[in-house]
Structure formats: structure tokens, C-alpha cells
GROMACS .gro file of C-alpha atoms in nm:
model
  502
    1UNK     CA    1  -3.551   2.086   0.269
    2UNK     CA    2  -3.649   1.891   0.571
    3UNK     CA    3  -3.554   1.524   0.521
    4UNK     CA    4  -3.776   1.292   0.678
    5UNK     CA    5  -3.762   0.908   0.714
    6UNK     CA    6  -4.019   0.885   0.455
    7UNK     CA    7  -3.804   1.058   0.209
    8UNK     CA    8  -3.501   0.845   0.313
    9UNK     CA    9  -3.691   0.523   0.263
   10UNK     CA   10  -3.833   0.641  -0.091
   11UNK     CA   11  -3.471   0.757  -0.191
   12UNK     CA   12  -3.335   0.410  -0.092
   13UNK     CA   13  -3.616   0.216  -0.251
   14UNK     CA   14  -3.552   0.413  -0.590
   15UNK     CA   15  -3.178   0.348  -0.555
   16UNK     CA   16  -3.240  -0.030  -0.512
   17UNK     CA   17  -3.489  -0.033  -0.791
   18UNK     CA   18  -3.267   0.142  -1.037
   19UNK     CA   19  -2.969  -0.092  -0.930
   20UNK     CA   20  -3.161  -0.404  -0.982
   21UNK     CA   21  -3.298  -0.283  -1.328
   22UNK     CA   22  -2.944  -0.205  -1.430
   23UNK     CA   23  -2.807  -0.533  -1.301
   24UNK     CA   24  -3.051  -0.713  -1.548
   25UNK     CA   25  -2.921  -0.506  -1.826
   26UNK     CA   26  -2.553  -0.535  -1.728
   27UNK     CA   27  -2.582  -0.919  -1.695
   28UNK     CA   28  -2.691  -0.936  -2.045
   29UNK     CA   29  -2.400  -0.742  -2.182
   30UNK     CA   30  -2.135  -0.890  -1.942
   31UNK     CA   31  -2.091  -0.572  -1.742
   32UNK     CA   32  -1.977  -0.634  -1.384
   33UNK     CA   33  -2.259  -0.576  -1.135
   34UNK     CA   34  -2.038  -0.373  -0.916
   35UNK     CA   35  -1.962  -0.124  -1.184
   36UNK     CA   36  -2.344  -0.061  -1.241
   37UNK     CA   37  -2.399  -0.017  -0.861
   38UNK     CA   38  -2.114   0.237  -0.842
   39UNK     CA   39  -2.256   0.396  -1.146
   40UNK     CA   40  -2.596   0.434  -1.002
   41UNK     CA   41  -2.451   0.584  -0.686
   42UNK     CA   42  -2.252   0.836  -0.879
   43UNK     CA   43  -2.563   0.916  -1.078
   44UNK     CA   44  -2.763   1.012  -0.779
   45UNK     CA   45  -2.468   1.180  -0.605
   46UNK     CA   46  -2.345   1.551  -0.601
   47UNK     CA   47  -2.256   1.578  -0.968
   48UNK     CA   48  -2.562   1.394  -1.066
   49UNK     CA   49  -2.899   1.443  -0.922
   50UNK     CA   50  -2.745   1.639  -0.644
   51UNK     CA   51  -2.761   1.415  -0.325
   52UNK     CA   52  -2.469   1.532  -0.118
   53UNK     CA   53  -2.304   1.266   0.088
   54UNK     CA   54  -1.965   1.348   0.254
   55UNK     CA   55  -1.981   1.120   0.569
   56UNK     CA   56  -1.659   0.909   0.528
   57UNK     CA   57  -1.707   0.766   0.885
   58UNK     CA   58  -2.065   0.641   0.800
   59UNK     CA   59  -1.918   0.516   0.477
   60UNK     CA   60  -1.656   0.341   0.649
   61UNK     CA   61  -1.910   0.181   0.897
   62UNK     CA   62  -2.125   0.068   0.612
   63UNK     CA   63  -1.835  -0.088   0.427
   64UNK     CA   64  -1.697  -0.274   0.740
   65UNK     CA   65  -2.033  -0.426   0.810
   66UNK     CA   66  -2.109  -0.514   0.445
   67UNK     CA   67  -1.754  -0.661   0.393
   68UNK     CA   68  -1.795  -0.854   0.723
   69UNK     CA   69  -2.111  -1.029   0.582
   70UNK     CA   70  -1.971  -1.083   0.246
   71UNK     CA   71  -1.664  -1.241   0.362
   72UNK     CA   72  -1.862  -1.448   0.609
   73UNK     CA   73  -2.096  -1.569   0.333
   74UNK     CA   74  -1.805  -1.643   0.102
   75UNK     CA   75  -1.659  -1.874   0.368
   76UNK     CA   76  -2.000  -2.043   0.411
   77UNK     CA   77  -2.022  -2.130   0.043
   78UNK     CA   78  -1.655  -2.262  -0.001
   79UNK     CA   79  -1.620  -2.629   0.037
   80UNK     CA   80  -1.301  -2.802   0.167
   81UNK     CA   81  -1.333  -3.072  -0.107
   82UNK     CA   82  -1.317  -2.787  -0.375
   83UNK     CA   83  -1.034  -2.592  -0.232
   84UNK     CA   84  -0.807  -2.870  -0.101
   85UNK     CA   85  -0.642  -2.947  -0.428
   86UNK     CA   86  -0.556  -2.576  -0.492
   87UNK     CA   87  -0.531  -2.456  -0.132
   88UNK     CA   88  -0.144  -2.395  -0.154
   89UNK     CA   89  -0.173  -2.186  -0.474
   90UNK     CA   90  -0.472  -1.993  -0.319
   91UNK     CA   91  -0.302  -1.919   0.007
   92UNK     CA   92   0.028  -1.804  -0.148
   93UNK     CA   93  -0.159  -1.580  -0.394
   94UNK     CA   94  -0.349  -1.428  -0.097
   95UNK     CA   95  -0.041  -1.357   0.103
   96UNK     CA   96   0.272  -1.338  -0.088
   97UNK     CA   97   0.098  -1.236  -0.407
   98UNK     CA   98  -0.071  -0.941  -0.221
   99UNK     CA   99   0.279  -0.837  -0.069
  100UNK     CA  100   0.442  -0.850  -0.413
  101UNK     CA  101   0.161  -0.661  -0.573
  102UNK     CA  102   0.174  -0.393  -0.313
  103UNK     CA  103   0.559  -0.347  -0.332
  104UNK     CA  104   0.584  -0.376  -0.713
  105UNK     CA  105   0.291  -0.131  -0.762
  106UNK     CA  106   0.409   0.103  -0.480
  107UNK     CA  107   0.754   0.137  -0.628
  108UNK     CA  108   0.613   0.207  -0.966
  109UNK     CA  109   0.370   0.494  -0.819
  110UNK     CA  110   0.659   0.653  -0.634
  111UNK     CA  111   0.859   0.728  -0.958
  112UNK     CA  112   0.525   0.793  -1.170
  113UNK     CA  113   0.397   1.039  -0.907
  114UNK     CA  114   0.711   1.242  -0.930
  115UNK     CA  115   0.662   1.296  -1.306
  116UNK     CA  116   0.287   1.342  -1.317
  117UNK     CA  117   0.221   1.517  -0.981
  118UNK     CA  118   0.542   1.707  -0.910
  119UNK     CA  119   0.359   1.939  -0.664
  120UNK     CA  120   0.233   1.672  -0.449
  121UNK     CA  121   0.553   1.492  -0.339
  122UNK     CA  122   0.410   1.136  -0.253
  123UNK     CA  123   0.661   0.976  -0.015
  124UNK     CA  124   0.755   0.616  -0.076
  125UNK     CA  125   0.542   0.500   0.237
  126UNK     CA  126   0.239   0.707   0.080
  127UNK     CA  127   0.298   0.534  -0.262
  128UNK     CA  128   0.312   0.204  -0.080
  129UNK     CA  129  -0.001   0.289   0.100
  130UNK     CA  130  -0.188   0.362  -0.219
  131UNK     CA  131  -0.061   0.038  -0.378
  132UNK     CA  132  -0.161  -0.157  -0.054
  133UNK     CA  133  -0.520  -0.035  -0.067
  134UNK     CA  134  -0.546  -0.163  -0.428
  135UNK     CA  135  -0.361  -0.500  -0.364
  136UNK     CA  136  -0.668  -0.728  -0.316
  137UNK     CA  137  -0.907  -0.865  -0.578
  138UNK     CA  138  -1.289  -0.872  -0.584
  139UNK     CA  139  -1.452  -1.210  -0.611
  140UNK     CA  140  -1.809  -1.085  -0.610
  141UNK     CA  141  -1.772  -0.905  -0.943
  142UNK     CA  142  -1.565  -1.194  -1.098
  143UNK     CA  143  -1.822  -1.458  -1.049
  144UNK     CA  144  -2.133  -1.243  -1.109
  145UNK     CA  145  -1.995  -1.215  -1.456
  146UNK     CA  146  -1.921  -1.592  -1.500
  147UNK     CA  147  -2.264  -1.694  -1.364
  148UNK     CA  148  -2.446  -1.434  -1.545
  149UNK     CA  149  -2.287  -1.525  -1.886
  150UNK     CA  150  -2.312  -1.888  -1.817
  151UNK     CA  151  -1.939  -1.969  -1.830
  152UNK     CA  152  -1.771  -2.256  -1.658
  153UNK     CA  153  -1.392  -2.276  -1.573
  154UNK     CA  154  -1.164  -2.570  -1.622
  155UNK     CA  155  -0.860  -2.691  -1.425
  156UNK     CA  156  -0.997  -2.612  -1.077
  157UNK     CA  157  -0.959  -2.245  -1.171
  158UNK     CA  158  -1.283  -2.138  -1.001
  159UNK     CA  159  -1.204  -2.273  -0.648
  160UNK     CA  160  -0.867  -2.139  -0.653
  161UNK     CA  161  -0.974  -1.781  -0.754
  162UNK     CA  162  -1.260  -1.808  -0.495
  163UNK     CA  163  -1.012  -1.895  -0.233
  164UNK     CA  164  -0.764  -1.614  -0.331
  165UNK     CA  165  -1.039  -1.357  -0.362
  166UNK     CA  166  -1.203  -1.438  -0.033
  167UNK     CA  167  -0.889  -1.462   0.172
  168UNK     CA  168  -0.657  -1.177   0.023
  169UNK     CA  169  -0.870  -0.892   0.166
  170UNK     CA  170  -0.724  -0.938   0.517
  171UNK     CA  171  -0.370  -0.917   0.397
  172UNK     CA  172  -0.453  -0.583   0.196
  173UNK     CA  173  -0.634  -0.445   0.511
  174UNK     CA  174  -0.338  -0.526   0.750
  175UNK     CA  175  -0.094  -0.360   0.501
  176UNK     CA  176  -0.301  -0.069   0.477
  177UNK     CA  177  -0.335  -0.012   0.860
  178UNK     CA  178   0.037  -0.089   0.908
  179UNK     CA  179   0.136   0.189   0.659
  180UNK     CA  180  -0.113   0.433   0.791
  181UNK     CA  181   0.044   0.400   1.155
  182UNK     CA  182   0.394   0.429   1.013
  183UNK     CA  183   0.293   0.745   0.822
  184UNK     CA  184   0.108   0.896   1.128
  185UNK     CA  185   0.403   0.813   1.376
  186UNK     CA  186   0.672   0.931   1.138
  187UNK     CA  187   0.918   0.710   1.332
  188UNK     CA  188   0.951   0.445   1.063
  189UNK     CA  189   0.937   0.167   1.322
  190UNK     CA  190   0.882  -0.115   1.079
  191UNK     CA  191   0.988  -0.375   1.340
  192UNK     CA  192   0.701  -0.323   1.568
  193UNK     CA  193   0.472  -0.275   1.279
  194UNK     CA  194   0.577  -0.623   1.112
  195UNK     CA  195   0.546  -0.777   1.464
  196UNK     CA  196   0.181  -0.637   1.496
  197UNK     CA  197   0.115  -0.760   1.155
  198UNK     CA  198   0.211  -1.106   1.217
  199UNK     CA  199   0.017  -1.106   1.555
  200UNK     CA  200  -0.302  -1.002   1.392
  201UNK     CA  201  -0.268  -1.266   1.136
  202UNK     CA  202  -0.197  -1.542   1.385
  203UNK     CA  203  -0.468  -1.431   1.617
  204UNK     CA  204  -0.716  -1.371   1.344
  205UNK     CA  205  -0.661  -1.737   1.209
  206UNK     CA  206  -0.688  -1.887   1.556
  207UNK     CA  207  -0.990  -1.687   1.661
  208UNK     CA  208  -1.175  -1.760   1.332
  209UNK     CA  209  -1.119  -2.135   1.357
  210UNK     CA  210  -1.185  -2.152   1.725
  211UNK     CA  211  -1.495  -1.957   1.741
  212UNK     CA  212  -1.629  -2.124   1.428
  213UNK     CA  213  -1.616  -2.448   1.586
  214UNK     CA  214  -1.771  -2.310   1.904
  215UNK     CA  215  -2.054  -2.167   1.699
  216UNK     CA  216  -2.113  -2.511   1.543
  217UNK     CA  217  -2.156  -2.657   1.888
  218UNK     CA  218  -2.395  -2.396   2.004
  219UNK     CA  219  -2.606  -2.389   1.694
  220UNK     CA  220  -2.660  -2.765   1.702
  221UNK     CA  221  -2.725  -2.771   2.096
  222UNK     CA  222  -2.939  -2.463   2.150
  223UNK     CA  223  -3.263  -2.621   2.002
  224UNK     CA  224  -3.457  -2.287   1.941
  225UNK     CA  225  -3.832  -2.328   1.915
  226UNK     CA  226  -3.875  -2.116   1.603
  227UNK     CA  227  -3.672  -2.255   1.309
  228UNK     CA  228  -3.684  -1.919   1.145
  229UNK     CA  229  -3.443  -1.788   1.400
  230UNK     CA  230  -3.153  -2.024   1.308
  231UNK     CA  231  -3.031  -1.801   1.016
  232UNK     CA  232  -3.044  -1.506   1.245
  233UNK     CA  233  -2.837  -1.698   1.483
  234UNK     CA  234  -2.577  -1.796   1.226
  235UNK     CA  235  -2.573  -1.412   1.122
  236UNK     CA  236  -2.504  -1.317   1.496
  237UNK     CA  237  -2.206  -1.558   1.523
  238UNK     CA  238  -2.059  -1.401   1.210
  239UNK     CA  239  -2.080  -1.055   1.364
  240UNK     CA  240  -1.943  -1.188   1.702
  241UNK     CA  241  -1.660  -1.360   1.541
  242UNK     CA  242  -1.556  -1.030   1.360
  243UNK     CA  243  -1.593  -0.802   1.653
  244UNK     CA  244  -1.453  -1.033   1.921
  245UNK     CA  245  -1.140  -1.091   1.727
  246UNK     CA  246  -1.089  -0.716   1.691
  247UNK     CA  247  -1.085  -0.695   2.078
  248UNK     CA  248  -0.838  -0.974   2.080
  249UNK     CA  249  -0.613  -0.754   1.867
  250UNK     CA  250  -0.649  -1.009   1.578
  251UNK     CA  251  -0.765  -0.937   1.209
  252UNK     CA  252  -1.148  -0.948   1.213
  253UNK     CA  253  -1.175  -0.997   0.837
  254UNK     CA  254  -0.953  -1.300   0.831
  255UNK     CA  255  -1.133  -1.439   1.126
  256UNK     CA  256  -1.483  -1.389   0.982
  257UNK     CA  257  -1.390  -1.565   0.658
  258UNK     CA  258  -1.223  -1.869   0.832
  259UNK     CA  259  -1.527  -1.887   1.078
  260UNK     CA  260  -1.756  -1.904   0.786
  261UNK     CA  261  -1.523  -2.157   0.626
  262UNK     CA  262  -1.553  -2.379   0.939
  263UNK     CA  263  -1.933  -2.336   0.967
  264UNK     CA  264  -1.997  -2.396   0.599
  265UNK     CA  265  -1.823  -2.728   0.606
  266UNK     CA  266  -1.982  -2.851   0.940
  267UNK     CA  267  -2.295  -3.027   0.991
  268UNK     CA  268  -2.532  -2.763   1.154
  269UNK     CA  269  -2.918  -2.786   1.182
  270UNK     CA  270  -3.129  -2.596   0.926
  271UNK     CA  271  -2.814  -2.535   0.719
  272UNK     CA  272  -2.965  -2.501   0.382
  273UNK     CA  273  -3.226  -2.236   0.492
  274UNK     CA  274  -2.949  -2.041   0.667
  275UNK     CA  275  -2.714  -2.058   0.365
  276UNK     CA  276  -3.000  -1.924   0.129
  277UNK     CA  277  -3.066  -1.641   0.393
  278UNK     CA  278  -2.704  -1.542   0.371
  279UNK     CA  279  -2.694  -1.550  -0.010
  280UNK     CA  280  -2.967  -1.279  -0.002
  281UNK     CA  281  -2.804  -1.105   0.279
  282UNK     CA  282  -2.473  -1.079   0.097
  283UNK     CA  283  -2.634  -0.949  -0.202
  284UNK     CA  284  -2.798  -0.668   0.007
  285UNK     CA  285  -2.475  -0.589   0.166
  286UNK     CA  286  -2.299  -0.559  -0.179
  287UNK     CA  287  -2.583  -0.320  -0.316
  288UNK     CA  288  -2.574  -0.108   0.006
  289UNK     CA  289  -2.198  -0.092   0.002
  290UNK     CA  290  -2.152  -0.022  -0.368
  291UNK     CA  291  -2.430   0.255  -0.374
  292UNK     CA  292  -2.272   0.409  -0.082
  293UNK     CA  293  -1.936   0.421  -0.227
  294UNK     CA  294  -2.077   0.562  -0.556
  295UNK     CA  295  -2.249   0.851  -0.355
  296UNK     CA  296  -1.931   0.936  -0.190
  297UNK     CA  297  -1.729   1.018  -0.502
  298UNK     CA  298  -1.767   1.336  -0.723
  299UNK     CA  299  -1.706   1.242  -1.079
  300UNK     CA  300  -1.555   1.590  -1.154
  301UNK     CA  301  -1.290   1.517  -0.892
  302UNK     CA  302  -1.164   1.212  -1.091
  303UNK     CA  303  -1.067   1.436  -1.394
  304UNK     CA  304  -0.741   1.578  -1.248
  305UNK     CA  305  -0.613   1.229  -1.147
  306UNK     CA  306  -0.728   1.065  -1.475
  307UNK     CA  307  -0.388   1.045  -1.644
  308UNK     CA  308  -0.186   0.915  -1.348
  309UNK     CA  309  -0.487   0.680  -1.266
  310UNK     CA  310  -0.471   0.528  -1.633
  311UNK     CA  311  -0.087   0.495  -1.629
  312UNK     CA  312  -0.109   0.319  -1.280
  313UNK     CA  313  -0.414   0.103  -1.366
  314UNK     CA  314  -0.267  -0.035  -1.692
  315UNK     CA  315   0.060  -0.107  -1.517
  316UNK     CA  316  -0.125  -0.302  -1.261
  317UNK     CA  317  -0.323  -0.508  -1.520
  318UNK     CA  318  -0.032  -0.585  -1.758
  319UNK     CA  319   0.264  -0.547  -1.527
  320UNK     CA  320   0.229  -0.590  -1.153
  321UNK     CA  321  -0.046  -0.843  -1.144
  322UNK     CA  322   0.108  -1.084  -1.372
  323UNK     CA  323   0.454  -1.051  -1.224
  324UNK     CA  324   0.326  -1.106  -0.863
  325UNK     CA  325   0.126  -1.406  -0.973
  326UNK     CA  326   0.412  -1.572  -1.171
  327UNK     CA  327   0.651  -1.510  -0.893
  328UNK     CA  328   0.415  -1.647  -0.633
  329UNK     CA  329   0.344  -1.958  -0.842
  330UNK     CA  330   0.704  -2.049  -0.935
  331UNK     CA  331   0.698  -2.356  -0.706
  332UNK     CA  332   0.387  -2.496  -0.897
  333UNK     CA  333   0.559  -2.618  -1.211
  334UNK     CA  334   0.267  -2.831  -1.317
  335UNK     CA  335   0.060  -2.522  -1.354
  336UNK     CA  336   0.058  -2.405  -1.713
  337UNK     CA  337   0.138  -2.061  -1.838
  338UNK     CA  338  -0.216  -1.998  -1.961
  339UNK     CA  339  -0.347  -2.085  -1.632
  340UNK     CA  340  -0.130  -1.828  -1.475
  341UNK     CA  341  -0.205  -1.574  -1.732
  342UNK     CA  342  -0.580  -1.612  -1.660
  343UNK     CA  343  -0.529  -1.582  -1.278
  344UNK     CA  344  -0.326  -1.272  -1.369
  345UNK     CA  345  -0.623  -1.132  -1.569
  346UNK     CA  346  -0.858  -1.190  -1.278
  347UNK     CA  347  -0.699  -0.935  -1.043
  348UNK     CA  348  -1.006  -0.719  -1.048
  349UNK     CA  349  -1.025  -0.411  -0.815
  350UNK     CA  350  -1.353  -0.394  -0.647
  351UNK     CA  351  -1.548  -0.233  -0.364
  352UNK     CA  352  -1.296  -0.346  -0.102
  353UNK     CA  353  -1.004  -0.121  -0.220
  354UNK     CA  354  -1.256   0.178  -0.200
  355UNK     CA  355  -1.352   0.090   0.138
  356UNK     CA  356  -0.979   0.068   0.238
  357UNK     CA  357  -0.924   0.398   0.073
  358UNK     CA  358  -1.166   0.560   0.325
  359UNK     CA  359  -0.917   0.466   0.596
  360UNK     CA  360  -0.659   0.723   0.525
  361UNK     CA  361  -0.944   0.982   0.483
  362UNK     CA  362  -1.069   0.883   0.839
  363UNK     CA  363  -0.704   0.913   0.959
  364UNK     CA  364  -0.689   1.260   0.803
  365UNK     CA  365  -0.367   1.187   0.607
  366UNK     CA  366  -0.224   1.470   0.403
  367UNK     CA  367  -0.285   1.322   0.061
  368UNK     CA  368  -0.583   1.099   0.162
  369UNK     CA  369  -0.834   1.254  -0.085
  370UNK     CA  370  -0.589   1.216  -0.372
  371UNK     CA  371  -0.552   0.837  -0.274
  372UNK     CA  372  -0.916   0.802  -0.255
  373UNK     CA  373  -0.982   0.945  -0.614
  374UNK     CA  374  -0.704   0.739  -0.768
  375UNK     CA  375  -0.820   0.421  -0.609
  376UNK     CA  376  -1.186   0.500  -0.728
  377UNK     CA  377  -1.075   0.568  -1.098
  378UNK     CA  378  -0.848   0.261  -1.106
  379UNK     CA  379  -1.149   0.048  -0.972
  380UNK     CA  380  -1.377   0.173  -1.249
  381UNK     CA  381  -1.095   0.110  -1.508
  382UNK     CA  382  -1.028  -0.244  -1.380
  383UNK     CA  383  -1.388  -0.339  -1.388
  384UNK     CA  384  -1.443  -0.187  -1.725
  385UNK     CA  385  -1.143  -0.354  -1.888
  386UNK     CA  386  -1.080  -0.682  -1.694
  387UNK     CA  387  -1.447  -0.724  -1.597
  388UNK     CA  388  -1.596  -0.715  -1.935
  389UNK     CA  389  -1.303  -0.895  -2.097
  390UNK     CA  390  -1.292  -1.185  -1.836
  391UNK     CA  391  -1.497  -1.431  -2.035
  392UNK     CA  392  -1.337  -1.339  -2.355
  393UNK     CA  393  -0.977  -1.402  -2.209
  394UNK     CA  394  -1.100  -1.720  -2.046
  395UNK     CA  395  -1.205  -1.868  -2.377
  396UNK     CA  396  -0.898  -1.737  -2.554
  397UNK     CA  397  -0.682  -1.934  -2.327
  398UNK     CA  398  -0.900  -2.233  -2.339
  399UNK     CA  399  -1.009  -2.224  -1.972
  400UNK     CA  400  -1.359  -2.115  -1.992
  401UNK     CA  401  -1.654  -2.293  -2.179
  402UNK     CA  402  -2.013  -2.187  -2.229
  403UNK     CA  403  -2.252  -2.367  -1.986
  404UNK     CA  404  -2.546  -2.546  -2.127
  405UNK     CA  405  -2.733  -2.447  -1.801
  406UNK     CA  406  -2.837  -2.795  -1.746
  407UNK     CA  407  -2.848  -2.738  -1.372
  408UNK     CA  408  -3.127  -2.481  -1.394
  409UNK     CA  409  -3.480  -2.635  -1.303
  410UNK     CA  410  -3.795  -2.490  -1.433
  411UNK     CA  411  -4.068  -2.674  -1.243
  412UNK     CA  412  -3.908  -2.825  -0.938
  413UNK     CA  413  -3.705  -2.666  -0.663
  414UNK     CA  414  -3.623  -2.982  -0.453
  415UNK     CA  415  -3.276  -3.005  -0.311
  416UNK     CA  416  -3.114  -3.282  -0.110
  417UNK     CA  417  -2.868  -3.242   0.183
  418UNK     CA  418  -2.496  -3.227   0.115
  419UNK     CA  419  -2.439  -3.580   0.244
  420UNK     CA  420  -2.678  -3.722  -0.023
  421UNK     CA  421  -2.475  -3.781  -0.338
  422UNK     CA  422  -2.738  -3.793  -0.619
  423UNK     CA  423  -2.829  -3.670  -0.962
  424UNK     CA  424  -3.157  -3.515  -1.062
  425UNK     CA  425  -3.329  -3.417  -1.373
  426UNK     CA  426  -3.674  -3.307  -1.484
  427UNK     CA  427  -3.840  -3.434  -1.812
  428UNK     CA  428  -4.149  -3.294  -1.987
  429UNK     CA  429  -4.355  -3.547  -2.145
  430UNK     CA  430  -4.510  -3.526  -2.503
  431UNK     CA  431  -4.721  -3.735  -2.728
  432UNK     CA  432  -4.419  -3.889  -2.889
  433UNK     CA  433  -4.268  -4.013  -2.555
  434UNK     CA  434  -4.610  -4.150  -2.456
  435UNK     CA  435  -4.704  -4.300  -2.790
  436UNK     CA  436  -4.670  -4.665  -2.663
  437UNK     CA  437  -4.616  -4.581  -2.289
  438UNK     CA  438  -4.933  -4.479  -2.112
  439UNK     CA  439  -4.820  -4.575  -1.754
  440UNK     CA  440  -4.515  -4.497  -1.556
  441UNK     CA  441  -4.421  -4.864  -1.537
  442UNK     CA  442  -4.402  -4.870  -1.915
  443UNK     CA  443  -4.134  -4.617  -1.936
  444UNK     CA  444  -3.869  -4.894  -1.885
  445UNK     CA  445  -3.623  -4.691  -1.672
  446UNK     CA  446  -3.275  -4.807  -1.598
  447UNK     CA  447  -3.208  -4.972  -1.247
  448UNK     CA  448  -3.164  -4.741  -0.965
  449UNK     CA  449  -3.359  -4.460  -1.158
  450UNK     CA  450  -3.692  -4.345  -0.998
  451UNK     CA  451  -3.962  -4.090  -1.073
  452UNK     CA  452  -4.014  -3.944  -0.739
  453UNK     CA  453  -4.265  -3.654  -0.828
  454UNK     CA  454  -4.498  -3.564  -1.118
  455UNK     CA  455  -4.626  -3.200  -1.189
  456UNK     CA  456  -4.950  -3.185  -1.378
  457UNK     CA  457  -5.082  -2.839  -1.441
  458UNK     CA  458  -5.020  -2.672  -1.101
  459UNK     CA  459  -5.062  -2.986  -0.897
  460UNK     CA  460  -4.768  -3.214  -0.771
  461UNK     CA  461  -4.808  -3.580  -0.664
  462UNK     CA  462  -4.599  -3.885  -0.595
  463UNK     CA  463  -4.666  -4.148  -0.870
  464UNK     CA  464  -4.725  -4.519  -0.848
  465UNK     CA  465  -4.636  -4.786  -1.109
  466UNK     CA  466  -4.977  -4.788  -1.267
  467UNK     CA  467  -5.005  -4.403  -1.258
  468UNK     CA  468  -5.139  -4.295  -1.614
  469UNK     CA  469  -4.914  -4.031  -1.765
  470UNK     CA  470  -5.031  -3.753  -1.969
  471UNK     CA  471  -4.879  -3.510  -2.218
  472UNK     CA  472  -4.722  -3.198  -2.060
  473UNK     CA  473  -4.661  -3.394  -1.730
  474UNK     CA  474  -4.317  -3.286  -1.574
  475UNK     CA  475  -4.133  -3.573  -1.410
  476UNK     CA  476  -3.870  -3.532  -1.141
  477UNK     CA  477  -3.630  -3.820  -1.169
  478UNK     CA  478  -3.336  -3.910  -0.946
  479UNK     CA  479  -3.069  -4.165  -0.963
  480UNK     CA  480  -2.733  -4.256  -0.805
  481UNK     CA  481  -2.563  -4.293  -1.147
  482UNK     CA  482  -2.550  -4.032  -1.415
  483UNK     CA  483  -2.479  -4.292  -1.677
  484UNK     CA  484  -2.824  -4.450  -1.599
  485UNK     CA  485  -2.980  -4.113  -1.625
  486UNK     CA  486  -2.835  -4.051  -1.954
  487UNK     CA  487  -2.945  -4.394  -2.074
  488UNK     CA  488  -3.296  -4.293  -1.973
  489UNK     CA  489  -3.281  -3.997  -2.212
  490UNK     CA  490  -3.164  -4.249  -2.480
  491UNK     CA  491  -3.452  -4.481  -2.429
  492UNK     CA  492  -3.690  -4.197  -2.445
  493UNK     CA  493  -3.536  -4.026  -2.738
  494UNK     CA  494  -3.486  -3.692  -2.552
  495UNK     CA  495  -3.207  -3.468  -2.639
  496UNK     CA  496  -3.322  -3.142  -2.427
  497UNK     CA  497  -3.262  -3.218  -2.065
  498UNK     CA  498  -3.149  -3.078  -1.734
  499UNK     CA  499  -2.924  -3.233  -1.485
  500UNK     CA  500  -2.867  -3.125  -1.117
  501UNK     CA  501  -2.592  -3.281  -0.912
  502UNK     CA  502  -2.630  -3.294  -0.552
   0.00000   0.00000   0.00000
């Protein structure tokens, strides 16, 4: 068959359409979005509809670019004020926690492999490599479940988990690269490997911070004629930070996350439109990456490694992850056991371990394909068990509560800049509310509470005090004080309302 560009575009569009439909169904039942994307990729692959895709270098390229965008977007969305109270815990989990996870799991794999795979003879370094590839967690799948099921977390759990998930990928990547180099050289020169590891970490941190600051200055000074180019400029800086750090011999993944963190907390022009652009771009990157990885695996190749993968996967969930979390968080005695247990449960494997598992394949290590198949199987297991059970465990531990979704607007999409601290709501008028109040001035609103806009049918307008109100009008209300806003509901006898905090 002669593959044309039209066929490729048709194939990709069908993949995206099926994935988005599956996402809708998955969100309803609490299934991780990542698991569905991988499933769609596997469905269209060699053992499914027969599309053959064995280009590991191309998959690595797609994964690298996608991961760069996802980490940069994650940094942009992370606020200093949210992570500051939990920064020490998050950083320790993202560094020491990853190291402990890799060592504990690697030791377990070494002894288990000798029993289940006696003909393979995995060395201790290869066992550590397999464990290091899987030592980071996946934030995208965690919070897609939480947001899709309308669940909120208590005790600053969400920012701590976001910080850990967003910043632990560089540590896993550096461990993976270091172990591949040690296996390839066969010299066991751990001293130089550790030195290179530390240099990459230091250079990556410094480059991410410095280039993020420089990008902030350029974006605010460049004064582009077309406002639509600012999101593209921000995207360009994200790619530049990643690639420039690589040539500085630093860790690009760490740099791009820190660079996004710096830019996301700085005052830059057209920031809100740029952040919305990146939100969509990050989703596209995730879909492309997950589908590519799903196409790469043959389900029949997973069956021979099913038993050892189940054994390793369950050990990681109930053994290695909790042990690494509890050891890492020993200095934080105020943190309760149930909080540590929940952090332990949110140790999901995701697309990142699969991307890292491609690195041994590209390096053509002896047991690279075995490592890839085991990682893929454990990723599916982790998402299926930990992903679907995340909200259940959170509620059981008393750390997750159902959201009333009051921050979802139906008729107004107005948003304020981050510097403006305010509270908004929308109210739908009815005959009961307007029984003795025909004009806006008759509503008797509390002080510092204003009606800034009215929607009538499909028309929006700014009201005056003598504006006559009608049933089915929608009011957009803003106030500096949420107590006054709640008083408004009380005076109008309204119980169904939505609040949005800016």
C-alpha cells in the first residue's frame, strides 16, 4: 500500500477522534485518560488493526518533545504561594524519594528475576536500570482523575503532589542515563557517573532559573505588533531552555520545568492567553505521546512477562513506594500517617517511564526489549489499580472530598488578572426573586457587592441602578468579600449558586 500524506492525516484524525470519545467515557467511570490513550494506540497497532510502528528513535523524539512541553506547562501552572508551604516535602520526594524507589525496587527485581527469568541473567545494574526507568510518577493522569471526578484534596496535598510529580522526572532521567552509561562502558566507574549526575542537576537548575528570568525580560520588552504571537514566543522560549541546557551539559527536563515555574510566577504580557494556549498544547502533546507509545507495543509480547511484571508491580505499589515515601518524610513529624499513605498511593507510573524505557532500546542494550515490555505492563497495572482507586483511597483516608463544582460558570467566561483578588458568581433570576424587586437597585445588595453584567437571552449589557430586571436574566456579581456574597444569596433566598475565586 502506498502511504500518502492524506492517509496519514486521515489515520491521525481517526486516532484523535477515538481517543477523545474514549476520554469522555473514561472520565465518567474514573478511568485514567492516559490508560485510554495507550489502549487506543494498542488497538490500532500491530496486534489490533495492523498498523506497524517499530520506529523507536521516532518515538523517543516524540516523547522528548512532548515531555518538554508537558513539564514546561506544568511549571507555568504551578504557583509559588501554593507550593511554598510544602516545598521541602515535594523536593525531597522528587529527589531522595526517587533514589530510594529505584534502589529498593532494583534490589527486589534482581532477586525476583533470578527466580522467574533464570535464562535471562539480569545483572544488578540492569535491575537498577529497570527500576530507575519506573521511579517517577505521572501527574497528568493523577489530576485528570481528580478533576474529572470532581474531587478536592485537603491538607495541601494537591500542591505537594503536583510539585513532586512535576519535578521528579529529571531525577529518574538522570538515573536512567547514568546506568545506561555504566552498563555500556562495563567499567563500573560510579565516581565519574555520580559527578556527571550532580553537574547535570546543578547546571539544569541554574540554567532553568537564569533563562526563565531572561525570557521574562524579553517577553515584556519585545513589543510584538501581533498579540497572537506572544503564546508562540513563550513556546519558543520553552524549547530554547530545554535545548540550550542540553548543550550546557545540564538536565533539560529539570531546566524546562524550573523555567516554566519562573515564567508562570512572573508578570508577563498576555499571560492569560499564553497559559490557555499552553493548556491546549500540553493536552495535544499528551495525546500524541500516549498514542505513539501505544502503537509501539505488541500486546502479545506482554504475556511472557506478565507474571514477573505483576510481581514487581504489586511490590512497587504496596512495598517500595510506601517505604520510600515514609523514609523520605521522616523529618516531617507533623505530617500524619494517613497523608503519607495517600502520597504513597499516588505513585502512578505513566507515559514518562515508557519514554525512558525507549532509551535502552536506542542504546541497543542486551535486555532492552525485555525492560520495555515489563515497564509497559507495570504502567498499565499501575494506572488500572492506583488510577481507578485514587479517589476511593483519598476518601477512605479522609483527604478527598466531593467538589460541589461551584467554580464552573455556565453563562459568563470573564476572568481577572491574578493580581486582582476577588470573588465572582452568577445568579439566574426567577419570578420568586423579582416578586417585589423589579429594578437592580431594589435587590438590596451588601456593601462592596456589584452586578457588573447582565445576560438577557443572547445579549450582554452593563446595567444601571434603574435597569429593569426580567425573569431568566443572568447576573454576574463581583465582590471583595465572600461573606458579603453569601449574604446576597441569603437575602435573595438562593441556595443553588456558583462561586469563582480569582
